PDB file of C-alpha atoms in Angstrom:
ATOM      1  CA  MET A 118       0.000   0.000   0.000  1.00 38.00           C
ATOM      2  CA  LYS A 119       1.376   3.405  -0.948  1.00 39.00           C
ATOM      3  CA  SER A 120       2.155   5.738   1.935  1.00 42.00           C
ATOM      4  CA  LEU A 121       0.367   9.074   2.252  1.00 43.00           C
ATOM      5  CA  SER A 122       2.227  12.079   0.927  1.00 48.00           C
ATOM      6  CA  VAL A 123       3.671  14.565   3.388  1.00 45.00           C
ATOM      7  CA  ILE A 124       0.961  17.089   2.469  1.00 43.00           C
ATOM      8  CA  SER A 125      -1.810  14.507   3.002  1.00 47.00           C
ATOM      9  CA  LEU A 126      -0.383  13.580   6.370  1.00 49.00           C
ATOM     10  CA  LEU A 127      -0.270  17.223   7.385  1.00 47.00           C
ATOM     11  CA  MET A 128      -3.904  17.762   6.379  1.00 46.00           C
ATOM     12  CA  VAL A 129      -5.016  14.706   8.361  1.00 46.00           C
ATOM     13  CA  SER A 130      -3.043  15.778  11.412  1.00 48.00           C
ATOM     14  CA  LEU A 131      -4.419  19.317  11.308  1.00 47.00           C
ATOM     15  CA  ALA A 132      -7.953  18.005  11.084  1.00 44.00           C
ATOM     16  CA  VAL A 133      -7.400  15.707  14.043  1.00 46.00           C
ATOM     17  CA  LEU A 134      -6.087  18.579  16.118  1.00 46.00           C
ATOM     18  CA  GLY A 135      -9.010  20.774  15.153  1.00 45.00           C
ATOM     19  CA  ILE A 136      -6.862  23.411  13.488  1.00 48.00           C
ATOM     20  CA  THR A 137      -9.231  24.011  10.613  1.00 43.00           C
ATOM     21  CA  SER A 138      -8.861  27.721  10.022  1.00 47.00           C
ATOM     22  CA  CYS A 139      -6.285  30.423  10.484  1.00 46.00           C
ATOM     23  CA  SER A 140      -8.635  32.262  12.861  1.00 54.00           C
ATOM     24  CA  GLN A 141      -8.420  29.506  15.465  1.00 74.00           C
ATOM     25  CA  VAL A 142      -4.825  30.265  16.424  1.00 82.00           C
ATOM     26  CA  SER A 143      -2.838  33.464  16.746  1.00 87.00           C
ATOM     27  CA  PRO A 144      -1.333  34.839  13.511  1.00 89.00           C
ATOM     28  CA  GLU A 145       2.178  34.474  14.935  1.00 88.00           C
ATOM     29  CA  LEU A 146       1.666  30.783  15.787  1.00 87.00           C
ATOM     30  CA  ARG A 147      -0.077  30.119  12.470  1.00 88.00           C
ATOM     31  CA  ALA A 148       2.936  31.593  10.669  1.00 88.00           C
ATOM     32  CA  ARG A 149       5.307  29.404  12.674  1.00 90.00           C
ATOM     33  CA  ILE A 150       3.235  26.320  11.849  1.00 90.00           C
ATOM     34  CA  ASP A 151       3.253  27.235   8.146  1.00 89.00           C
ATOM     35  CA  GLN A 152       7.031  27.624   8.299  1.00 90.00           C
ATOM     36  CA  ALA A 153       7.424  24.283  10.077  1.00 88.00           C
ATOM     37  CA  GLU A 154       5.193  22.568   7.503  1.00 89.00           C
ATOM     38  CA  GLN A 155       7.414  23.937   4.753  1.00 88.00           C
ATOM     39  CA  GLY A 156      10.461  22.767   6.674  1.00 88.00           C
ATOM     40  CA  LEU A 157       9.063  19.244   6.851  1.00 87.00           C
ATOM     41  CA  GLU A 158       8.353  19.255   3.121  1.00 89.00           C
ATOM     42  CA  ASN A 159      11.976  20.263   2.551  1.00 87.00           C
ATOM     43  CA  ALA A 160      13.212  17.472   4.840  1.00 82.00           C
ATOM     44  CA  PRO A 161      11.490  14.348   3.479  1.00 82.00           C
ATOM     45  CA  ALA A 162      11.901  10.989   5.182  1.00 83.00           C
ATOM     46  CA  PRO A 163      14.547   8.700   3.699  1.00 80.00           C
ATOM     47  CA  THR A 164      13.330   5.994   1.382  1.00 81.00           C
ATOM     48  CA  PRO A 165      12.953   2.541   2.999  1.00 83.00           C
ATOM     49  CA  LEU A 166      16.228   0.694   3.444  1.00 82.00           C
ATOM     50  CA  PRO A 167      16.970  -1.799   0.662  1.00 85.00           C
ATOM     51  CA  TYR A 168      18.119  -4.417   3.176  1.00 90.00           C
ATOM     52  CA  ALA A 169      16.387  -7.224   5.063  1.00 90.00           C
ATOM     53  CA  LYS A 170      15.590  -6.213   8.651  1.00 90.00           C
ATOM     54  CA  ASP A 171      17.760  -8.948  10.167  1.00 91.00           C
ATOM     55  CA  SER A 172      20.750  -8.210   7.920  1.00 95.00           C
ATOM     56  CA  TYR A 173      24.010  -6.639   9.042  1.00 95.00           C
ATOM     57  CA  GLU A 174      23.529  -3.871   6.463  1.00 94.00           C
ATOM     58  CA  HIS A 175      20.190  -2.931   8.020  1.00 93.00           C
ATOM     59  CA  PHE A 176      21.785  -2.896  11.483  1.00 94.00           C
ATOM     60  CA  VAL A 177      24.551  -0.530  10.397  1.00 94.00           C
ATOM     61  CA  CYS A 178      22.089   1.869   8.757  1.00 90.00           C
ATOM     62  CA  ASN A 179      19.250   1.822  11.256  1.00 82.00           C
ATOM     63  CA  HIS A 180      20.598   2.163  14.802  1.00 72.00           C
ATOM     64  CA  GLY A 181      22.568   5.408  14.927  1.00 86.00           C
ATOM     65  CA  TYR A 182      25.649   3.345  14.133  1.00 93.00           C
ATOM     66  CA  PRO A 183      28.386   3.320  15.315  1.00 95.00           C
ATOM     67  CA  LYS A 184      27.357   5.300  18.420  1.00 94.00           C
ATOM     68  CA  THR A 185      24.786   2.831  19.635  1.00 95.00           C
ATOM     69  CA  MET A 186      24.648   0.347  22.477  1.00 97.00           C
ATOM     70  CA  GLU A 187      22.818  -2.106  20.228  1.00 97.00           C
ATOM     71  CA  ILE A 188      24.576  -5.426  19.557  1.00 97.00           C
ATOM     72  CA  TYR A 189      24.326  -7.263  16.246  1.00 97.00           C
ATOM     73  CA  ARG A 190      24.342 -11.052  16.269  1.00 98.00           C
ATOM     74  CA  ASN A 191      24.093 -13.450  13.337  1.00 97.00           C
ATOM     75  CA  ALA A 192      22.879 -16.639  14.987  1.00 97.00           C
ATOM     76  CA  GLU A 193      23.893 -18.929  12.127  1.00 97.00           C
ATOM     77  CA  LEU A 194      27.416 -17.545  11.896  1.00 98.00           C
ATOM     78  CA  LEU A 195      27.855 -17.605  15.668  1.00 98.00           C
ATOM     79  CA  LYS A 196      27.130 -21.350  15.640  1.00 97.00           C
ATOM     80  CA  LYS A 197      30.223 -21.731  13.445  1.00 97.00           C
ATOM     81  CA  ALA A 198      32.435 -19.415  15.499  1.00 98.00           C
ATOM     82  CA  ASP A 199      35.441 -20.970  17.227  1.00 96.00           C
ATOM     83  CA  ARG A 200      38.984 -20.184  18.361  1.00 95.00           C
ATOM     84  CA  ARG A 201      39.984 -19.534  14.731  1.00 95.00           C
ATOM     85  CA  SER A 202      37.471 -16.698  14.380  1.00 97.00           C
ATOM     86  CA  ALA A 203      39.115 -13.276  14.390  1.00 97.00           C
ATOM     87  CA  VAL A 204      38.161 -10.328  16.605  1.00 98.00           C
ATOM     88  CA  HIS A 205      38.666  -6.781  15.343  1.00 98.00           C
ATOM     89  CA  ILE A 206      38.508  -3.699  17.561  1.00 98.00           C
ATOM     90  CA  CYS A 207      38.051  -0.349  15.798  1.00 98.00           C
ATOM     91  CA  LEU A 208      39.200   2.483  18.064  1.00 98.00           C
ATOM     92  CA  LYS A 209      37.768   5.228  15.857  1.00 97.00           C
ATOM     93  CA  GLN A 210      34.272   3.743  16.004  1.00 97.00           C
ATOM     94  CA  GLN A 211      34.629   2.190  19.476  1.00 98.00           C
ATOM     95  CA  ARG A 212      33.184  -1.035  18.065  1.00 98.00           C
ATOM     96  CA  GLY A 213      34.231  -4.650  18.240  1.00 98.00           C
ATOM     97  CA  ARG A 214      33.478  -7.174  15.503  1.00 98.00           C
ATOM     98  CA  LEU A 215      33.769 -10.952  15.318  1.00 98.00           C
ATOM     99  CA  TYR A 216      34.386 -12.412  11.869  1.00 98.00           C
ATOM    100  CA  VAL A 217      33.494 -15.930  10.799  1.00 97.00           C
ATOM    101  CA  GLY A 218      34.466 -16.928   7.287  1.00 94.00           C
ATOM    102  CA  GLY A 219      35.043 -13.306   6.350  1.00 94.00           C
ATOM    103  CA  GLN A 220      31.536 -12.268   7.477  1.00 96.00           C
ATOM    104  CA  VAL A 221      30.514 -10.231  10.520  1.00 97.00           C
ATOM    105  CA  ALA A 222      29.020 -12.625  13.051  1.00 98.00           C
ATOM    106  CA  ALA A 223      28.720 -10.034  15.841  1.00 98.00           C
ATOM    107  CA  ASP A 224      29.199  -6.287  16.250  1.00 98.00           C
ATOM    108  CA  TRP A 225      29.155  -4.579  19.653  1.00 98.00           C
ATOM    109  CA  PRO A 226      30.155  -1.335  21.409  1.00 98.00           C
ATOM    110  CA  VAL A 227      33.418  -1.155  23.357  1.00 98.00           C
ATOM    111  CA  SER A 228      35.091   1.438  25.529  1.00 98.00           C
ATOM    112  CA  THR A 229      38.871   1.531  25.207  1.00 98.00           C
ATOM    113  CA  GLY A 230      41.638   3.601  26.803  1.00 97.00           C
ATOM    114  CA  VAL A 231      41.231   7.294  27.552  1.00 96.00           C
ATOM    115  CA  SER A 232      43.650   9.974  26.381  1.00 96.00           C
ATOM    116  CA  GLY A 233      47.054   9.341  27.897  1.00 94.00           C
ATOM    117  CA  ARG A 234      46.226   5.678  28.439  1.00 93.00           C
ATOM    118  CA  GLU A 235      45.210   4.763  24.919  1.00 97.00           C
ATOM    119  CA  THR A 236      44.694   1.148  23.972  1.00 98.00           C
ATOM    120  CA  PRO A 237      47.720   0.283  21.817  1.00 97.00           C
ATOM    121  CA  THR A 238      47.058  -0.770  18.239  1.00 98.00           C
ATOM    122  CA  GLY A 239      48.456  -4.013  16.867  1.00 97.00           C
ATOM    123  CA  SER A 240      47.723  -7.654  16.260  1.00 98.00           C
ATOM    124  CA  TYR A 241      47.530  -9.795  19.386  1.00 98.00           C
ATOM    125  CA  VAL A 242      46.592 -13.303  20.454  1.00 98.00           C
ATOM    126  CA  VAL A 243      44.696 -14.270  23.594  1.00 98.00           C
ATOM    127  CA  LEU A 244      47.418 -15.228  26.078  1.00 98.00           C
ATOM    128  CA  GLU A 245      45.265 -16.389  28.979  1.00 97.00           C
ATOM    129  CA  LYS A 246      41.623 -16.506  30.015  1.00 98.00           C
ATOM    130  CA  LYS A 247      40.069 -16.217  33.460  1.00 97.00           C
ATOM    131  CA  LYS A 248      36.332 -16.210  34.039  1.00 97.00           C
ATOM    132  CA  ASP A 249      36.679 -14.355  37.344  1.00 95.00           C
ATOM    133  CA  TYR A 250      39.545 -11.912  37.510  1.00 93.00           C
ATOM    134  CA  ALA A 251      40.454  -8.693  39.298  1.00 91.00           C
ATOM    135  CA  SER A 252      42.959  -6.051  38.270  1.00 90.00           C
ATOM    136  CA  ASN A 253      46.289  -5.972  40.070  1.00 87.00           C
ATOM    137  CA  LEU A 254      46.835  -2.356  38.988  1.00 86.00           C
ATOM    138  CA  TYR A 255      43.549  -0.468  39.366  1.00 90.00           C
ATOM    139  CA  GLY A 256      40.845  -0.600  42.021  1.00 90.00           C
ATOM    140  CA  ASN A 257      39.937   0.777  45.458  1.00 94.00           C
ATOM    141  CA  ILE A 258      42.112   1.339  48.500  1.00 91.00           C
ATOM    142  CA  LYS A 259      40.629   0.612  51.927  1.00 94.00           C
ATOM    143  CA  ASP A 260      41.861   1.632  55.359  1.00 90.00           C
ATOM    144  CA  ALA A 261      42.363  -0.660  58.344  1.00 90.00           C
ATOM    145  CA  ASN A 262      38.634  -0.394  59.170  1.00 92.00           C
ATOM    146  CA  GLY A 263      37.589  -1.515  55.708  1.00 92.00           C
ATOM    147  CA  ARG A 264      36.449   1.934  54.572  1.00 94.00           C
ATOM    148  CA  THR A 265      37.241   2.981  51.009  1.00 95.00           C
ATOM    149  CA  VAL A 266      39.642   5.916  51.103  1.00 93.00           C
ATOM    150  CA  LYS A 267      40.596   6.013  47.418  1.00 92.00           C
ATOM    151  CA  ARG A 268      38.483   4.948  44.447  1.00 91.00           C
ATOM    152  CA  ASN A 269      39.851   4.228  40.987  1.00 88.00           C
ATOM    153  CA  ALA A 270      43.300   4.002  42.541  1.00 92.00           C
ATOM    154  CA  ASP A 271      46.498   3.152  40.699  1.00 90.00           C
ATOM    155  CA  ILE A 272      48.514   0.822  42.940  1.00 89.00           C
ATOM    156  CA  THR A 273      51.756   2.008  41.315  1.00 90.00           C
ATOM    157  CA  LYS A 274      51.039   5.594  42.433  1.00 91.00           C
ATOM    158  CA  ASP A 275      48.577   5.559  45.345  1.00 92.00           C
ATOM    159  CA  PRO A 276      49.858   4.372  48.750  1.00 93.00           C
ATOM    160  CA  VAL A 277      47.950   1.859  50.881  1.00 94.00           C
ATOM    161  CA  PRO A 278      47.603   2.994  54.522  1.00 93.00           C
ATOM    162  CA  GLU A 279      48.989   0.821  57.297  1.00 91.00           C
ATOM    163  CA  GLY A 280      46.626  -2.065  57.929  1.00 93.00           C
ATOM    164  CA  GLY A 281      44.683  -1.243  54.786  1.00 90.00           C
ATOM    165  CA  ALA A 282      44.303  -3.145  51.554  1.00 94.00           C
ATOM    166  CA  PHE A 283      44.103  -2.714  47.813  1.00 92.00           C
ATOM    167  CA  VAL A 284      41.028  -4.305  46.188  1.00 92.00           C
ATOM    168  CA  GLY A 285      41.404  -4.741  42.449  1.00 88.00           C
ATOM    169  CA  SER A 286      38.558  -3.801  40.112  1.00 91.00           C
ATOM    170  CA  PRO A 287      36.608  -6.871  38.978  1.00 91.00           C
ATOM    171  CA  MET A 288      37.203  -7.830  35.338  1.00 94.00           C
ATOM    172  CA  PRO A 289      34.979 -10.831  34.548  1.00 97.00           C
ATOM    173  CA  ASN A 290      35.560 -12.740  31.315  1.00 98.00           C
ATOM    174  CA  TRP A 291      39.205 -11.636  31.291  1.00 98.00           C
ATOM    175  CA  GLN A 292      41.149 -12.322  28.101  1.00 98.00           C
ATOM    176  CA  ARG A 293      44.749 -11.173  28.368  1.00 97.00           C
ATOM    177  CA  LEU A 294      46.360  -9.698  25.239  1.00 98.00           C
ATOM    178  CA  THR A 295      49.646  -8.422  26.716  1.00 97.00           C
ATOM    179  CA  TRP A 296      51.630  -9.439  29.777  1.00 95.00           C
ATOM    180  CA  ASP A 297      51.759  -5.828  30.972  1.00 91.00           C
ATOM    181  CA  GLY A 298      48.009  -5.754  31.618  1.00 90.00           C
ATOM    182  CA  MET A 299      46.009  -5.070  28.456  1.00 96.00           C
ATOM    183  CA  GLY A 300      43.080  -7.301  27.642  1.00 97.00           C
ATOM    184  CA  MET A 301      39.365  -7.673  26.934  1.00 98.00           C
ATOM    185  CA  HIS A 302      36.835  -8.021  29.750  1.00 98.00           C
ATOM    186  CA  THR A 303      33.350  -7.191  30.960  1.00 98.00           C
ATOM    187  CA  GLY A 304      33.147  -3.556  31.976  1.00 96.00           C
ATOM    188  CA  LYS A 305      31.214  -0.319  31.863  1.00 96.00           C
ATOM    189  CA  VAL A 306      30.682   0.816  28.280  1.00 98.00           C
ATOM    190  CA  ARG A 307      29.210   4.000  26.865  1.00 97.00           C
ATOM    191  CA  ALA A 308      28.659   4.082  23.115  1.00 96.00           C
ATOM    192  CA  GLY A 309      31.411   5.946  21.295  1.00 96.00           C
ATOM    193  CA  GLU A 310      33.314   6.841  24.492  1.00 98.00           C
ATOM    194  CA  ARG A 311      36.776   5.850  25.690  1.00 98.00           C
ATOM    195  CA  LEU A 312      36.631   5.095  29.415  1.00 97.00           C
ATOM    196  CA  SER A 313      39.266   2.533  30.398  1.00 95.00           C
ATOM    197  CA  HIS A 314      42.888   2.553  31.538  1.00 93.00           C
ATOM    198  CA  GLY A 315      43.832   0.805  28.302  1.00 95.00           C
ATOM    199  CA  CYS A 316      41.785  -2.389  28.301  1.00 97.00           C
ATOM    200  CA  ILE A 317      38.935  -3.171  25.935  1.00 98.00           C
ATOM    201  CA  ARG A 318      35.717  -3.040  27.924  1.00 98.00           C
ATOM    202  CA  THR A 319      32.835  -5.063  26.524  1.00 98.00           C
ATOM    203  CA  PRO A 320      29.149  -5.291  27.573  1.00 97.00           C
ATOM    204  CA  GLY A 321      28.505  -8.281  29.836  1.00 96.00           C
ATOM    205  CA  SER A 322      26.406 -10.419  27.494  1.00 96.00           C
ATOM    206  CA  MET A 323      28.842 -10.039  24.606  1.00 98.00           C
ATOM    207  CA  ALA A 324      31.899 -10.498  26.826  1.00 98.00           C
ATOM    208  CA  THR A 325      30.456 -13.793  28.071  1.00 98.00           C
ATOM    209  CA  GLU A 326      29.699 -14.930  24.527  1.00 97.00           C
ATOM    210  CA  LEU A 327      33.193 -14.044  23.321  1.00 98.00           C
ATOM    211  CA  PHE A 328      34.753 -15.803  26.289  1.00 98.00           C
ATOM    212  CA  ASN A 329      32.909 -18.982  25.359  1.00 97.00           C
ATOM    213  CA  ILE A 330      34.034 -18.758  21.706  1.00 97.00           C
ATOM    214  CA  THR A 331      37.700 -17.827  21.955  1.00 97.00           C
ATOM    215  CA  ALA A 332      40.677 -19.760  23.231  1.00 97.00           C
ATOM    216  CA  THR A 333      44.319 -19.032  23.888  1.00 97.00           C
ATOM    217  CA  GLY A 334      45.753 -18.226  20.492  1.00 97.00           C
ATOM    218  CA  THR A 335      42.631 -16.514  19.096  1.00 98.00           C
ATOM    219  CA  ARG A 336      43.684 -13.445  17.140  1.00 98.00           C
ATOM    220  CA  VAL A 337      42.559  -9.971  18.211  1.00 98.00           C
ATOM    221  CA  HIS A 338      43.382  -7.044  15.933  1.00 98.00           C
ATOM    222  CA  VAL A 339      43.228  -3.511  17.340  1.00 98.00           C
ATOM    223  CA  ASN A 340      43.086  -0.813  14.665  1.00 97.00           C
ATOM    224  CA  GLU A 341      42.532   2.922  14.784  1.00 97.00           C
ATOM    225  CA  ALA A 342      40.610   2.901  11.505  1.00 96.00           C
ATOM    226  CA  VAL A 343      37.997   0.489  10.208  1.00 96.00           C
ATOM    227  CA  GLU A 344      39.597  -2.867   9.439  1.00 96.00           C
ATOM    228  CA  SER A 345      40.339  -3.685   5.807  1.00 93.00           C
ATOM    229  CA  CYS A 346      38.167  -6.825   5.959  1.00 93.00           C
ATOM    230  CA  PHE A 347      35.023  -4.825   6.791  1.00 94.00           C
ATOM    231  CA  PRO A 348      32.326  -5.867   4.274  1.00 89.00           C
ATOM    232  CA  SER A 349      31.995  -2.462   2.603  1.00 87.00           C
ATOM    233  CA  LEU A 350      33.170   1.045   3.357  1.00 84.00           C
ATOM    234  CA  GLU A 351      30.446   2.163   0.955  1.00 88.00           C
ATOM    235  CA  LEU A 352      27.961   0.789   3.478  1.00 88.00           C
ATOM    236  CA  LEU A 353      29.326   3.118   6.154  1.00 87.00           C
ATOM    237  CA  ARG A 354      29.102   6.116   3.824  1.00 86.00           C
ATOM    238  CA  PHE A 355      25.539   5.185   2.864  1.00 86.00           C
ATOM    239  CA  SER A 356      24.705   4.797   6.558  1.00 84.00           C
ATOM    240  CA  GLU A 357      26.020   8.284   7.352  1.00 83.00           C
ATOM    241  CA  GLN A 358      23.937   9.799   4.572  1.00 85.00           C
ATOM    242  CA  TYR A 359      20.824   7.834   5.551  1.00 83.00           C
ATOM    243  CA  GLN A 360      21.111   8.814   9.196  1.00 81.00           C
ATOM    244  CA  ALA A 361      21.663  12.490   8.294  1.00 83.00           C
ATOM    245  CA  VAL A 362      18.460  12.520   6.225  1.00 81.00           C
ATOM    246  CA  LEU A 363      16.579  10.669   8.962  1.00 82.00           C
ATOM    247  CA  LYS A 364      17.838  13.095  11.620  1.00 82.00           C
ATOM    248  CA  ASN A 365      16.757  16.154   9.608  1.00 86.00           C
ATOM    249  CA  HIS A 366      13.324  14.643   8.960  1.00 87.00           C
ATOM    250  CA  THR A 367      12.841  13.659  12.610  1.00 87.00           C
ATOM    251  CA  GLU A 368      13.845  17.101  13.866  1.00 88.00           C
ATOM    252  CA  ALA A 369      11.490  18.797  11.385  1.00 89.00           C
ATOM    253  CA  GLN A 370       8.632  16.456  12.346  1.00 89.00           C
ATOM    254  CA  ASN A 371       9.220  16.986  16.071  1.00 92.00           C
ATOM    255  CA  LYS A 372       9.277  20.761  15.624  1.00 90.00           C
ATOM    256  CA  LEU A 373       5.962  20.680  13.756  1.00 89.00           C
ATOM    257  CA  ASN A 374       4.409  18.325  16.307  1.00 94.00           C
ATOM    258  CA  LYS A 375       5.427  20.669  19.125  1.00 92.00           C
ATOM    259  CA  LEU A 376       3.846  23.663  17.381  1.00 90.00           C
ATOM    260  CA  ARG A 377       0.667  21.684  16.650  1.00 91.00           C
ATOM    261  CA  LYS A 378       0.420  20.776  20.325  1.00 90.00           C
ATOM    262  CA  GLN A 379       0.914  24.443  21.199  1.00 86.00           C
ATOM    263  CA  ALA A 380      -1.888  25.370  18.795  1.00 88.00           C
ATOM    264  CA  GLN A 381      -4.134  22.705  20.275  1.00 89.00           C
ATOM    265  CA  ASP A 382      -3.492  24.094  23.774  1.00 88.00           C
ATOM    266  CA  GLU A 383      -4.154  27.643  22.545  1.00 85.00           C
ATOM    267  CA  ILE A 384      -7.487  26.619  21.014  1.00 87.00           C
ATOM    268  CA  ALA A 385      -8.479  24.759  24.194  1.00 86.00           C
ATOM    269  CA  ALA A 386      -7.576  27.798  26.324  1.00 84.00           C
ATOM    270  CA  ARG A 387      -9.708  30.079  24.155  1.00 82.00           C
ATOM    271  CA  LYS A 388     -12.672  27.717  24.368  1.00 85.00           C
ATOM    272  CA  LYS A 389     -12.282  27.562  28.132  1.00 85.00           C
ATOM    273  CA  ALA A 390     -12.138  31.364  28.362  1.00 82.00           C
ATOM    274  CA  ARG A 391     -15.306  31.673  26.234  1.00 82.00           C
ATOM    275  CA  ARG A 392     -17.136  29.224  28.482  1.00 84.00           C
ATOM    276  CA  SER A 393     -16.024  31.150  31.542  1.00 82.00           C
ATOM    277  CA  ARG A 394     -17.248  34.433  30.101  1.00 82.00           C
ATOM    278  CA  LYS A 395     -20.557  32.829  29.106  1.00 80.00           C
ATOM    279  CA  ASN A 396     -21.060  31.393  32.598  1.00 83.00           C
ATOM    280  CA  ALA A 397     -20.195  34.696  34.192  1.00 81.00           C
ATOM    281  CA  ALA A 398     -22.738  36.540  31.990  1.00 79.00           C
ATOM    282  CA  SER A 399     -25.584  34.105  32.694  1.00 73.00           C
TER     283      SER A 399
END
């Protein structure tokens, strides 16, 4: 079924709101609504995506990618994933991807090292795995009474008081990539943001899944730019364009909706005032 045109949708919406003539709202508000209607016409919605809804292409184009907390999983490919599957971490996008047979089996947000403690680029292998692990470098310092006196402490810089203790930050699903402390693990992640001391933080569900797939020797590639094996850089460019059009359309629609609501409230207030005057005169 063909969708209604923008003009038809506007006419229907105006009728629903009861805005049927210019005299029902103030001239200033009517002018602002007219301007917003024109703005919406000039910011049409993007055409429907030419990809199946469960496809990786649809995921990349339809979720504010790459700055999204959404996780993509291809169930069929994940069934085939094993220790030979490669993990790629893109620092620019703050995304991790698992490849199976050259295809993306999973795509998830990560948070890597902050400025001054950047996650080093390079090709690594998983050196060791520990389901339950705690950092021996970063954590909290407690005094002799068990009270925390220093959070997010660096044991190489922050002293432990007499009788106190250092309690390392928990790092479940630990997968060591270097012997000096860099690895992948479950941790707090915010889409598109670098938060760690250098490790690769991964959302809990994905970290658990990765831990169950990988083994010592699994390759993990950390790149600043998008990895060369990514299915299509054209897809990323198309996604950027699609999301820009969608953003402009959404902002224009929201602006018009807000003005329509304001007009509806104005009309209701006038009707209420007329009823009050009528009751007062009777």
